[in-house]
Amino acid sequence: MSFLRRKPAAAAAETVAEPVVPAGPVVGKGRPTPKRRDAQGGHRGPVAPPPRTQKEAVQRSKAQGKTMTKDERRAAAAERREKMMRGDDAYVLPRDRGEVRAYVRDVVDTRRNLAGILLPVAVIAFVVLLIPSAIIQLYGPLVMLIAILAAVADGIVFGRQLGRRVREKFPKGDNSGLSTKGRALGFYAFNRACLPRRWRVPRPRLERSATVG
C-alpha cells in the first residue's frame, strides 16, 4: 500500500520537471541582451603605439594586410605613402629621418640649385649624340662639361655652408643616429637638389621664396 501511495507523488514530480513548450513561435533571441561593456569586452585593451622604425611599420602592415580586403590594403598603402610624403619619421626612408635632415630638405627646397640642371643636361647630351653636325659635336660636349663642373662646384660650396648652419642650429645633433657631418649632409642635399621639386620625397614643405631660420 505504501508503494501505491508514492506513485502519484513521483508522477507529479515528473510532470513538474517537464519543460513548458510555448504554443506559438518564439519571438526575440531567447536570452537577455548583454550590456555594451560586456559585448565590447573582447575589443578592450591598450592601443598599440605607432611604429618606431620603418622595419616595424612594414612588419605591422604585413600582419594587418593578412586580414584586410584588397580595398583596405590599397587605402592603407595610400595612407602610408601620404605620411611618407609629409615627412613623418615613422614612414620615411632611414636616410630622411630626423630634424637635421628635415632642415636640410627645407634649405634645399627654398634655394635655386645648379645641381637641378644635371638631369636636363643628361637629356641634352643624349640628343646631341644623335645630331650629325660637326659644330654641335665639337662644342656640345664642352658646354655640358662646363655645366656639370659648375653644378658640382656649387654643390661643394653649398655643402660647406650647410654644414656650418646645421652645427649652429643643432649643436647636439638629433636622435636619428644619422651623420651630421658636412660631407654627409652635402651629399644628401646634392642628391635632393638634382631632382625637380615635384619628384622629391618627402615633398617640399616650403615655397622656393621662403626663408629658413
Short mmCIF file of C-alpha atoms in Angstrom, two decimals:
data_model
loop_
_atom_site.label_atom_id
_atom_site.label_comp_id
_atom_site.label_asym_id
_atom_site.label_seq_id
_atom_site.Cartn_x
_atom_site.Cartn_y
_atom_site.Cartn_z
CA MET A 1 0.00 0.00 0.00
CA SER A 2 2.90 2.34 0.73
CA PHE A 3 4.23 1.73 -2.76
CA LEU A 4 0.90 2.69 -4.21
CA ARG A 5 0.90 5.95 -2.20
CA ARG A 6 4.33 7.10 -3.57
CA LYS A 7 3.43 6.52 -7.19
CA PRO A 8 1.14 9.54 -7.59
CA ALA A 9 3.77 11.82 -5.97
CA ALA A 10 6.51 10.58 -8.32
CA ALA A 11 4.26 11.07 -11.32
CA ALA A 12 3.51 14.61 -10.19
CA ALA A 13 7.24 15.36 -9.85
CA GLU A 14 7.89 14.10 -13.37
CA THR A 15 5.09 16.30 -14.64
CA VAL A 16 6.54 19.38 -12.97
CA ALA A 17 10.04 18.64 -14.28
CA GLU A 18 8.91 18.63 -17.89
CA PRO A 19 9.80 21.91 -19.73
CA VAL A 20 6.96 24.07 -20.80
CA VAL A 21 6.94 24.48 -24.57
CA PRO A 22 5.15 27.61 -25.81
CA ALA A 23 2.38 27.04 -28.26
CA GLY A 24 3.30 29.92 -30.58
CA PRO A 25 6.64 30.90 -32.24
CA VAL A 26 9.43 32.26 -30.07
CA VAL A 27 9.91 35.98 -30.52
CA GLY A 28 13.36 37.50 -29.92
CA LYS A 29 16.76 35.95 -29.19
CA GLY A 30 15.50 33.88 -26.26
CA ARG A 31 18.20 35.37 -23.98
CA PRO A 32 18.79 38.71 -22.30
CA THR A 33 20.70 41.35 -24.30
CA PRO A 34 24.24 41.72 -22.87
CA LYS A 35 25.43 45.07 -21.64
CA ARG A 36 27.53 47.17 -24.01
CA ARG A 37 30.65 46.96 -21.88
CA ASP A 38 30.31 43.16 -21.74
CA ALA A 39 29.78 42.91 -25.51
CA GLN A 40 32.88 45.01 -26.17
CA GLY A 41 35.00 43.19 -23.63
CA GLY A 42 36.92 41.32 -26.32
CA HIS A 43 37.91 44.57 -28.05
CA ARG A 44 39.03 46.45 -24.98
CA GLY A 45 42.71 46.96 -24.22
CA PRO A 46 45.57 49.39 -24.69
CA VAL A 47 46.06 50.95 -28.13
CA ALA A 48 49.29 49.87 -29.85
CA PRO A 49 51.89 52.66 -30.08
CA PRO A 50 52.92 53.94 -33.54
CA PRO A 51 55.84 52.13 -35.22
CA ARG A 52 59.26 53.48 -34.29
CA THR A 53 61.17 52.22 -37.32
CA GLN A 54 60.47 51.56 -40.99
CA LYS A 55 61.03 47.84 -40.46
CA GLU A 56 58.48 47.74 -37.66
CA ALA A 57 55.97 49.65 -39.80
CA VAL A 58 56.44 47.16 -42.67
CA GLN A 59 56.03 44.16 -40.37
CA ARG A 60 52.90 45.63 -38.82
CA SER A 61 51.41 46.45 -42.22
CA LYS A 62 52.06 42.88 -43.42
CA ALA A 63 50.36 41.45 -40.33
CA GLN A 64 47.36 43.71 -40.84
CA GLY A 65 47.29 43.02 -44.58
CA LYS A 66 46.54 39.34 -43.99
CA THR A 67 43.16 40.27 -42.50
CA MET A 68 42.39 43.17 -44.87
CA THR A 69 40.46 43.19 -48.08
CA LYS A 70 42.01 44.41 -51.32
CA ASP A 71 40.42 47.84 -50.99
CA GLU A 72 41.52 48.16 -47.37
CA ARG A 73 45.12 47.27 -48.29
CA ARG A 74 45.05 49.82 -51.08
CA ALA A 75 43.75 52.51 -48.71
CA ALA A 76 46.38 51.62 -46.09
CA ALA A 77 49.16 51.82 -48.69
CA ALA A 78 47.91 55.22 -49.83
CA GLU A 79 47.84 56.42 -46.24
CA ARG A 80 51.41 55.23 -45.62
CA ARG A 81 52.64 56.95 -48.76
CA GLU A 82 50.91 60.19 -47.82
CA LYS A 83 52.56 60.13 -44.39
CA MET A 84 55.92 59.45 -46.04
CA MET A 85 55.41 62.36 -48.44
CA ARG A 86 54.61 64.62 -45.47
CA GLY A 87 57.90 63.63 -43.83
CA ASP A 88 56.61 61.54 -40.93
CA ASP A 89 59.69 59.94 -39.34
CA ALA A 90 57.83 56.67 -38.76
CA TYR A 91 57.23 56.21 -42.50
CA VAL A 92 60.10 57.91 -44.38
CA LEU A 93 63.22 56.09 -45.53
CA PRO A 94 66.00 55.79 -42.93
CA ARG A 95 68.14 58.36 -44.78
CA ASP A 96 65.38 61.00 -44.37
CA ARG A 97 64.77 60.72 -40.62
CA GLY A 98 65.45 63.34 -38.02
CA GLU A 99 65.18 67.09 -37.55
CA VAL A 100 68.55 67.71 -39.19
CA ARG A 101 67.60 66.02 -42.46
CA ALA A 102 64.24 67.82 -42.45
CA TYR A 103 66.08 71.12 -42.02
CA VAL A 104 68.43 70.27 -44.90
CA ARG A 105 65.48 69.47 -47.13
CA ASP A 106 63.88 72.82 -46.30
CA VAL A 107 67.08 74.69 -47.14
CA VAL A 108 67.46 72.84 -50.45
CA ASP A 109 63.82 73.37 -51.40
CA THR A 110 63.98 77.12 -50.83
CA ARG A 111 67.17 77.56 -52.87
CA ARG A 112 67.87 77.63 -56.61
CA ASN A 113 70.47 74.91 -57.05
CA LEU A 114 72.71 74.48 -60.07
CA ALA A 115 72.50 70.75 -59.48
CA GLY A 116 69.00 70.96 -60.89
CA ILE A 117 70.44 71.35 -64.41
CA LEU A 118 72.17 67.97 -64.37
CA LEU A 119 69.11 65.99 -65.40
CA PRO A 120 68.28 68.28 -68.36
CA VAL A 121 71.95 68.25 -69.34
CA ALA A 122 71.91 64.45 -69.42
CA VAL A 123 68.90 64.51 -71.76
CA ILE A 124 70.54 67.12 -73.97
CA ALA A 125 73.74 65.06 -74.11
CA PHE A 126 71.79 62.11 -75.47
CA VAL A 127 70.15 64.31 -78.10
CA VAL A 128 73.49 65.87 -79.12
CA LEU A 129 74.89 62.46 -79.93
CA LEU A 130 72.09 61.97 -82.45
CA ILE A 131 72.63 65.25 -84.33
CA PRO A 132 75.04 64.85 -87.29
CA SER A 133 76.56 68.34 -87.02
CA ALA A 134 80.28 68.96 -86.69
CA ILE A 135 79.81 72.22 -84.73
CA ILE A 136 77.37 70.66 -82.25
CA GLN A 137 79.57 67.60 -81.89
CA LEU A 138 82.53 69.89 -81.13
CA TYR A 139 81.04 72.44 -78.76
CA GLY A 140 78.13 70.49 -77.30
CA PRO A 141 80.18 68.26 -75.00
CA LEU A 142 82.25 71.26 -73.88
CA VAL A 143 79.16 73.22 -72.85
CA MET A 144 77.77 70.22 -70.99
CA LEU A 145 81.07 69.66 -69.20
CA ILE A 146 81.11 73.28 -68.03
CA ALA A 147 77.54 72.93 -66.75
CA ILE A 148 78.41 69.76 -64.85
CA LEU A 149 81.51 71.31 -63.26
CA ALA A 150 79.51 74.38 -62.26
CA ALA A 151 76.83 72.24 -60.63
CA VAL A 152 79.40 70.18 -58.73
CA ALA A 153 81.26 73.31 -57.55
CA ASP A 154 78.00 74.87 -56.40
CA GLY A 155 77.14 71.67 -54.53
CA ILE A 156 80.51 71.63 -52.73
CA VAL A 157 80.26 75.26 -51.63
CA PHE A 158 76.65 74.83 -50.58
CA GLY A 159 77.50 71.66 -48.64
CA ARG A 160 80.12 73.52 -46.57
CA GLN A 161 77.73 76.38 -45.85
CA LEU A 162 75.04 73.93 -44.93
CA GLY A 163 77.35 72.11 -42.52
CA ARG A 164 78.07 75.33 -40.65
CA ARG A 165 74.38 76.22 -40.45
CA VAL A 166 73.49 72.79 -39.12
CA ARG A 167 76.20 72.91 -36.45
CA GLU A 168 74.91 76.28 -35.29
CA LYS A 169 71.24 75.25 -35.23
CA PHE A 170 71.74 71.68 -33.98
CA PRO A 171 74.93 71.67 -31.86
CA LYS A 172 73.95 68.32 -30.31
CA GLY A 173 72.52 66.79 -33.49
CA ASP A 174 69.29 64.82 -33.20
CA ASN A 175 68.17 61.35 -32.16
CA SER A 176 68.06 59.87 -35.68
CA GLY A 177 71.53 58.35 -35.44
CA LEU A 178 72.46 59.75 -38.87
CA SER A 179 75.68 61.60 -39.54
CA THR A 180 75.54 65.40 -39.25
CA LYS A 181 78.97 65.99 -40.78
CA GLY A 182 79.31 68.44 -43.62
CA ARG A 183 80.17 65.84 -46.26
CA ALA A 184 77.24 63.59 -45.42
CA LEU A 185 74.80 66.47 -45.36
CA GLY A 186 76.29 67.97 -48.53
CA PHE A 187 75.89 64.68 -50.40
CA TYR A 188 72.32 64.33 -49.11
CA ALA A 189 71.50 67.89 -50.17
CA PHE A 190 73.13 67.42 -53.58
CA ASN A 191 71.08 64.30 -54.32
CA ARG A 192 67.87 66.11 -53.45
CA ALA A 193 68.84 69.21 -55.41
CA CYS A 194 69.36 67.13 -58.57
CA LEU A 195 65.67 66.21 -58.68
CA PRO A 196 62.85 68.52 -59.79
CA ARG A 197 60.67 69.73 -56.91
CA ARG A 198 57.72 67.56 -57.90
CA TRP A 199 59.88 64.41 -57.79
CA ARG A 200 61.35 64.98 -54.34
CA VAL A 201 60.45 62.63 -51.49
CA PRO A 202 59.33 63.77 -48.96
CA ARG A 203 57.63 66.58 -50.83
CA PRO A 204 58.84 70.17 -50.20
CA ARG A 205 57.17 71.85 -47.23
CA LEU A 206 58.19 75.40 -48.13
CA GLU A 207 57.97 77.53 -51.21
CA ARG A 208 61.11 78.48 -53.10
CA SER A 209 60.95 82.09 -51.86
CA ALA A 210 60.52 81.12 -48.17
CA THR A 211 63.17 81.82 -45.52
CA VAL A 212 64.59 79.03 -43.37
CA GLY A 213 65.87 80.01 -39.94
#
